[in-house]
Coordinates of N, CA and C in Angstrom, one line a residue:
A1 N 141.8 197.1 135.3 CA 142.2 195.8 134.8 C 143.6 195.5 135.2
A2 N 144.5 196.5 135.2 CA 145.9 196.2 135.5 C 146.0 195.8 137.0
F3 N 145.2 196.4 137.9 CA 145.2 196.1 139.3 C 144.7 194.6 139.5
L4 N 143.6 194.2 138.8 CA 143.1 192.9 139.0 C 144.1 191.9 138.4
N5 N 144.7 192.2 137.2 CA 145.7 191.3 136.7 C 146.8 191.1 137.6
S6 N 147.2 192.2 138.3 CA 148.3 192.1 139.3 C 147.9 191.2 140.5
V7 N 146.7 191.4 141.0 CA 146.2 190.5 142.1 C 146.2 189.1 141.7
F8 N 145.8 188.8 140.5 CA 145.8 187.4 140.0 C 147.2 186.8 139.9
A9 N 148.1 187.7 139.4 CA 149.5 187.3 139.2 C 150.1 187.0 140.6
A10 N 149.8 187.8 141.6 CA 150.4 187.6 142.9 C 149.8 186.4 143.6
S11 N 148.5 186.2 143.3 CA 147.8 185.0 143.9 C 148.4 183.7 143.3
L12 N 148.9 183.7 142.1 CA 149.4 182.6 141.5 C 150.9 182.5 141.7
D13 N 151.5 183.4 142.5 CA 152.9 183.4 142.8 C 153.7 183.5 141.5
F14 N 153.4 184.4 140.7 CA 154.0 184.6 139.4 C 155.3 185.5 139.6
D15 N 156.3 185.0 140.3 CA 157.4 185.8 140.7 C 158.7 185.4 140.2
A16 N 158.9 185.5 138.9 CA 160.3 185.2 138.3 C 161.2 186.3 138.8
V17 N 162.5 185.9 139.1 CA 163.4 186.9 139.6 C 164.6 187.0 138.7
D18 N 165.0 188.3 138.5 CA 166.2 188.6 137.8 C 167.3 188.8 138.9
A19 N 168.2 187.8 139.0 CA 169.2 187.8 140.1 C 170.1 189.0 140.0
H20 N 170.4 189.5 138.9 CA 171.3 190.7 138.8 C 170.7 192.0 139.1
A21 N 169.4 192.1 138.7 CA 168.7 193.3 139.0 C 167.9 193.3 140.3
M22 N 167.7 192.1 140.9 CA 167.0 191.9 142.1 C 165.5 192.4 142.0
T23 N 164.9 192.0 140.9 CA 163.5 192.4 140.7 C 162.6 191.2 140.4
H24 N 161.3 191.5 140.5 CA 160.3 190.5 140.0 C 159.6 191.1 138.8
P25 N 160.2 191.1 137.7 CA 159.7 191.9 136.5 C 158.3 191.4 136.0
G26 N 158.1 190.1 136.1 CA 156.9 189.5 135.5 C 155.7 190.0 136.3
I27 N 155.7 190.0 137.6 CA 154.5 190.4 138.3 C 154.2 191.8 138.2
V28 N 155.1 192.7 137.8 CA 154.9 194.1 137.6 C 154.5 194.4 136.2
I29 N 155.3 193.9 135.2 CA 155.1 194.3 133.8 C 154.0 193.5 133.1
V30 N 153.9 192.2 133.3 CA 152.9 191.4 132.5 C 151.5 191.9 132.8
P31 N 151.1 192.1 134.0 CA 149.7 192.6 134.2 C 149.4 193.9 133.6
A32 N 150.3 194.8 133.6 CA 150.1 196.2 133.0 C 150.1 196.1 131.5
A33 N 151.0 195.3 130.9 CA 151.0 195.1 129.5 C 149.7 194.4 129.0
L34 N 149.3 193.4 129.8 CA 148.0 192.7 129.4 C 146.8 193.6 129.4
A35 N 146.7 194.5 130.4 CA 145.6 195.4 130.5 C 145.6 196.4 129.3
I36 N 146.8 196.9 129.0 CA 146.9 197.9 127.9 C 146.6 197.2 126.6
C37 N 147.1 196.0 126.4 CA 146.8 195.3 125.1 C 145.3 194.9 125.0
E38 N 144.7 194.6 126.1 CA 143.3 194.3 126.1 C 142.5 195.5 125.7
K39 N 142.8 196.6 126.4 CA 142.1 197.9 126.2 C 142.1 198.4 124.7
Y40 N 143.3 198.3 124.1 CA 143.5 198.8 122.8 C 143.5 197.7 121.7
R41 N 143.1 196.5 122.1 CA 143.0 195.4 121.2 C 144.2 195.1 120.3
L42 N 145.4 195.1 121.0 CA 146.6 194.9 120.4 C 146.9 193.4 120.2
S43 N 147.8 193.1 119.3 CA 148.1 191.7 119.0 C 149.0 191.0 120.0
G44 N 149.1 189.7 119.9 CA 150.0 189.0 120.8 C 151.4 189.4 120.6
E45 N 151.8 189.7 119.4 CA 153.1 190.1 119.1 C 153.4 191.5 119.8
E46 N 152.5 192.4 119.8 CA 152.7 193.7 120.4 C 152.7 193.5 122.0
F47 N 151.9 192.6 122.5 CA 152.0 192.2 123.9 C 153.4 191.8 124.3
L48 N 153.9 190.8 123.5 CA 155.2 190.3 123.8 C 156.3 191.4 123.7
G49 N 156.2 192.3 122.7 CA 157.1 193.4 122.6 C 157.0 194.3 123.8
A50 N 155.8 194.6 124.3 CA 155.6 195.5 125.4 C 156.3 194.8 126.7
V51 N 156.1 193.5 126.8 CA 156.6 192.8 128.0 C 158.1 192.9 127.9
T52 N 158.7 192.6 126.7 CA 160.1 192.6 126.6 C 160.8 193.9 126.9
V53 N 160.2 195.0 126.4 CA 160.7 196.4 126.6 C 160.5 196.7 128.1
G54 N 159.4 196.4 128.7 CA 159.1 196.7 130.1 C 160.0 196.0 131.0
V55 N 160.3 194.7 130.8 CA 161.2 193.9 131.7 C 162.6 194.5 131.5
D56 N 163.0 194.8 130.3 CA 164.4 195.4 130.1 C 164.5 196.7 130.8
L57 N 163.5 197.6 130.7 CA 163.6 198.9 131.4 C 163.6 198.8 132.9
L58 N 162.7 197.9 133.4 CA 162.7 197.7 134.9 C 164.1 197.2 135.4
N59 N 164.6 196.2 134.7 CA 165.9 195.7 135.1 C 167.0 196.7 135.0
R60 N 167.0 197.5 134.0 CA 168.0 198.6 133.8 C 167.9 199.6 134.9
F61 N 166.7 200.0 135.2 CA 166.5 201.0 136.3 C 167.0 200.4 137.7
S62 N 166.6 199.1 137.9 CA 167.0 198.4 139.1 C 168.5 198.3 139.2
R63 N 169.2 197.9 138.2 CA 170.7 197.8 138.2 C 171.3 199.2 138.4
A64 N 170.7 200.2 138.0 CA 171.2 201.6 138.1 C 171.0 202.1 139.6
T65 N 170.2 201.4 140.3 CA 169.9 201.9 141.7 C 170.3 200.8 142.7
Q66 N 171.3 200.1 142.5 CA 171.7 199.0 143.4 C 172.1 199.5 144.8
D67 N 172.5 200.7 144.9 CA 172.9 201.3 146.2 C 171.7 201.4 147.1
H68 N 170.5 201.5 146.6 CA 169.3 201.7 147.4 C 168.7 200.3 147.6
K69 N 169.0 199.7 148.8 CA 168.6 198.3 149.0 C 167.1 198.1 149.3
G70 N 166.3 199.2 149.5 CA 164.9 199.0 149.9 C 164.0 198.9 148.7
W71 N 164.5 199.0 147.5 CA 163.6 199.0 146.3 C 163.7 197.6 145.7
F72 N 162.7 196.9 145.7 CA 162.7 195.5 145.2 C 162.0 195.3 143.9
Y73 N 160.8 196.0 143.7 CA 160.1 195.8 142.5 C 160.5 196.9 141.5

């Protein structure tokens, strides 16, 4: 499910950018969080919490690795 959600997100050009972290967090985090929430029948509030934490972590990891210019997602 996460893979198909990612394909749909990519086909819809769902590419928000964090300029400081140089990532596309939405296209990576949202499909995975949606698949997990669907599988475990979690609430919308839990989905939004998962997306918030996921985006925060991805951006923190990206900012910590700014010297490696080949890592974009």
